Short mmCIF file of C-alpha atoms in Angstrom, two decimals:
data_model
loop_
_atom_site.label_atom_id
_atom_site.label_comp_id
_atom_site.label_asym_id
_atom_site.label_seq_id
_atom_site.Cartn_x
_atom_site.Cartn_y
_atom_site.Cartn_z
CA UNK F 1 -79.90 -73.58 -32.59
CA UNK F 2 -81.41 -74.88 -29.81
CA UNK F 3 -80.92 -77.96 -27.34
CA UNK F 4 -82.92 -79.20 -24.24
CA UNK F 5 -81.75 -78.63 -20.59
CA UNK F 6 -79.43 -81.21 -19.69
CA UNK F 7 -79.93 -80.82 -16.03
CA UNK F 8 -81.24 -79.47 -13.10
CA UNK F 9 -78.39 -77.10 -12.45
CA UNK F 10 -75.56 -76.25 -15.46
CA UNK F 11 -73.70 -73.23 -16.73
CA UNK F 12 -73.76 -72.51 -20.49
CA UNK F 13 -71.02 -70.52 -22.00
CA UNK F 14 -69.91 -69.45 -25.33
CA UNK F 15 -67.12 -67.38 -27.34
CA UNK F 16 -68.35 -65.16 -29.76
CA UNK F 17 -66.61 -62.62 -32.38
CA UNK F 18 -69.52 -60.29 -33.21
CA UNK F 19 -67.25 -57.90 -35.13
CA UNK F 20 -68.43 -59.06 -38.50
CA UNK F 21 -72.23 -58.10 -37.42
CA UNK F 22 -73.52 -55.21 -39.63
CA UNK F 23 -76.00 -52.49 -38.14
CA UNK F 24 -79.63 -53.59 -37.13
CA UNK F 25 -77.89 -56.93 -36.38
CA UNK F 26 -77.69 -58.95 -33.25
CA UNK F 27 -76.50 -62.40 -32.08
CA UNK F 28 -76.11 -64.32 -28.65
CA UNK F 29 -77.35 -66.84 -25.83
CA UNK F 30 -80.74 -67.41 -25.57
CA UNK F 31 -83.04 -69.48 -22.74
CA UNK F 32 -86.34 -69.99 -25.11
CA UNK F 33 -89.90 -71.09 -24.24
CA UNK F 34 -93.12 -69.36 -23.46
CA UNK F 35 -91.02 -66.61 -21.81
CA UNK F 36 -87.70 -65.76 -23.24
CA UNK F 37 -84.39 -63.56 -22.33
CA UNK F 38 -81.46 -63.40 -24.08
CA UNK F 39 -77.63 -61.78 -23.73
CA UNK F 40 -76.61 -60.74 -27.11
CA UNK F 41 -74.09 -58.32 -28.59
CA UNK F 42 -76.13 -55.43 -31.01
CA UNK F 43 -74.63 -53.80 -33.83
CA UNK F 44 -75.89 -50.00 -34.21
CA UNK F 45 -74.56 -47.34 -36.65
CA UNK F 46 -72.33 -46.01 -33.68
CA UNK F 47 -70.78 -49.21 -32.38
CA UNK F 48 -71.98 -52.29 -30.70
CA UNK F 49 -73.54 -52.82 -27.46
CA UNK F 50 -74.09 -55.88 -25.24
CA UNK F 51 -77.73 -56.09 -23.63
CA UNK F 52 -79.81 -58.30 -21.84
CA UNK F 53 -83.78 -58.63 -23.06
CA UNK F 54 -86.66 -60.65 -21.86
CA UNK F 55 -89.94 -61.32 -23.23
CA UNK F 56 -92.95 -62.52 -21.16
CA UNK F 57 -95.64 -64.40 -22.70
CA UNK F 58 -94.28 -64.05 -25.92
CA UNK F 59 -96.73 -66.09 -27.93
CA UNK F 60 -98.92 -63.21 -27.16
CA UNK F 61 -97.30 -61.29 -29.06
CA UNK F 62 -95.95 -59.11 -25.39
CA UNK F 63 -92.59 -56.88 -26.70
CA UNK F 64 -89.20 -57.11 -25.63
CA UNK F 65 -87.84 -55.47 -22.84
CA UNK F 66 -84.12 -54.34 -22.76
CA UNK F 67 -83.33 -54.57 -18.97
CA UNK F 68 -79.62 -53.39 -19.27
CA UNK F 69 -76.94 -52.84 -21.70
CA UNK F 70 -73.06 -52.21 -21.52
CA UNK F 71 -70.80 -50.85 -24.24
CA UNK F 72 -69.04 -53.58 -26.15
CA UNK F 73 -65.18 -52.68 -25.49
CA UNK F 74 -63.72 -55.81 -27.34
CA UNK F 75 -64.15 -57.75 -30.79
CA UNK F 76 -64.94 -60.75 -28.83
CA UNK F 77 -67.01 -61.74 -25.31
CA UNK F 78 -68.02 -64.39 -23.07
CA UNK F 79 -71.29 -64.79 -22.83
CA UNK F 80 -72.57 -67.25 -19.97
CA UNK F 81 -76.01 -68.48 -18.30
CA UNK F 82 -76.08 -70.30 -14.70
CA UNK F 83 -79.09 -72.31 -14.46
CA UNK F 84 -80.47 -73.68 -11.09
CA UNK F 85 -83.98 -75.34 -10.68
CA UNK F 86 -85.59 -74.43 -7.26
CA UNK F 87 -88.86 -75.53 -6.36
CA UNK F 88 -90.19 -76.28 -9.87
CA UNK F 89 -88.53 -72.97 -11.19
CA UNK F 90 -85.48 -72.95 -13.42
CA UNK F 91 -83.90 -69.69 -12.70
CA UNK F 92 -81.39 -67.71 -14.82
CA UNK F 93 -78.72 -65.96 -14.09
CA UNK F 94 -76.94 -64.02 -17.16
CA UNK F 95 -73.35 -62.69 -17.22
CA UNK F 96 -70.52 -61.71 -19.64
CA UNK F 97 -66.70 -61.56 -19.31
CA UNK F 98 -63.94 -59.70 -21.68
CA UNK F 99 -61.57 -61.88 -20.40
CA UNK F 100 -63.08 -65.05 -19.89
CA UNK F 101 -62.11 -65.15 -16.06
CA UNK F 102 -63.99 -62.04 -14.21
CA UNK F 103 -67.71 -62.44 -15.13
CA UNK F 104 -69.85 -59.38 -14.83
CA UNK F 105 -73.72 -60.15 -13.95
CA UNK F 106 -76.57 -58.66 -16.27
CA UNK F 107 -79.13 -57.05 -13.73
CA UNK F 108 -82.12 -58.94 -13.65
CA UNK F 109 -82.58 -63.30 -12.86
CA UNK F 110 -85.33 -64.79 -15.36
CA UNK F 111 -87.66 -67.72 -14.42
CA UNK F 112 -87.77 -69.93 -17.76
CA UNK F 113 -90.74 -71.52 -18.61
CA UNK F 114 -91.49 -74.34 -21.17
CA UNK F 115 -93.28 -73.62 -24.20
CA UNK F 116 -96.38 -74.84 -25.53
CA UNK F 117 -95.08 -77.48 -27.77
CA UNK F 118 -91.30 -77.25 -26.55
CA UNK F 119 -89.85 -77.24 -22.69
CA UNK F 120 -87.38 -74.80 -21.84
CA UNK F 121 -84.34 -74.85 -24.20
CA UNK F 122 -81.25 -73.22 -24.52
CA UNK F 123 -78.92 -72.10 -27.46
CA UNK F 124 -77.53 -69.44 -29.66
CA UNK F 125 -79.77 -67.31 -32.41
CA UNK F 126 -79.08 -64.65 -34.87
CA UNK F 127 -81.10 -62.00 -36.14
CA UNK F 128 -81.21 -58.95 -38.64
CA UNK F 129 -83.49 -56.60 -40.14
CA UNK F 130 -85.57 -58.39 -43.14
CA UNK F 131 -85.15 -55.62 -45.83
CA UNK F 132 -81.32 -55.53 -46.18
CA UNK F 133 -80.16 -57.66 -49.40
CA UNK F 134 -76.51 -58.20 -47.61
CA UNK F 135 -76.10 -59.47 -44.25
CA UNK F 136 -73.16 -59.99 -41.40
CA UNK F 137 -72.51 -62.76 -39.33
CA UNK F 138 -70.89 -63.94 -35.86
CA UNK F 139 -68.40 -66.46 -35.34
CA UNK F 140 -68.87 -68.51 -32.08
CA UNK F 141 -65.54 -70.47 -31.26
CA UNK F 142 -67.48 -72.71 -28.75
CA UNK F 143 -70.50 -74.00 -27.00
CA UNK F 144 -69.99 -75.53 -23.91
CA UNK F 145 -72.28 -76.88 -20.81
CA UNK F 146 -70.73 -77.61 -17.21
CA UNK F 147 -72.55 -78.95 -14.31
CA UNK F 148 -71.25 -78.04 -10.90
CA UNK F 149 -68.66 -79.50 -9.08
CA UNK F 150 -69.22 -82.34 -6.77
CA UNK F 151 -67.69 -82.53 -3.20
CA UNK F 152 -65.47 -85.34 -3.25
CA UNK F 153 -66.17 -86.34 0.31
CA UNK F 154 -69.99 -86.00 0.28
CA UNK F 155 -70.77 -86.69 -3.21
CA UNK F 156 -72.97 -83.49 -2.58
CA UNK F 157 -72.75 -80.71 -5.25
CA UNK F 158 -70.88 -77.81 -3.93
CA UNK F 159 -72.97 -74.41 -4.49
#
C-alpha cells in the first residue's frame, strides 16, 4: 500500500500490532523507489524483532541489508519516518517508540531515489514465506502524515 510523497518535509507514522504474525513473516513502514528502506516487525520462532533494512539498486537484484535490530518488547509499536528534502535529496530517518512519546532513531539515514516508473513512495507492506498454507497478519490502527509546524511570527517552518 503506497502513496506519493505529500510534501518536501513531512513525517509519517503508524501504530502496528504484530502479535498475529507467524514465523518468517514481516510487516512495517516502507520508503520505496530505485532504492528502498523499511522499519518492520519480523517474527521468528524465537519471538519478534524490530529491524531497519535497506536495499540499494533493487531492480538489479541487490540483496537487502539489515543495519540494526531491536528485540520487540510489546505487542504494539509505533513506526515513524521523518523526511526532509535538501539540495534535491530526500533524506529519511526511521524511528520507533513503544509508548508513542519517546522515539528512538534507527542507526542509518536513507536517501530515497525515485523508481524507474514511479517516484519515491511511502507506505505499508507485509511479506511472508511462499511455501506455507496458513498466514498470519498485522493490524494497523492508523496511518498519519504530518507537516512540520510553522512559526506564527514569520510563517517559516520550524526545524
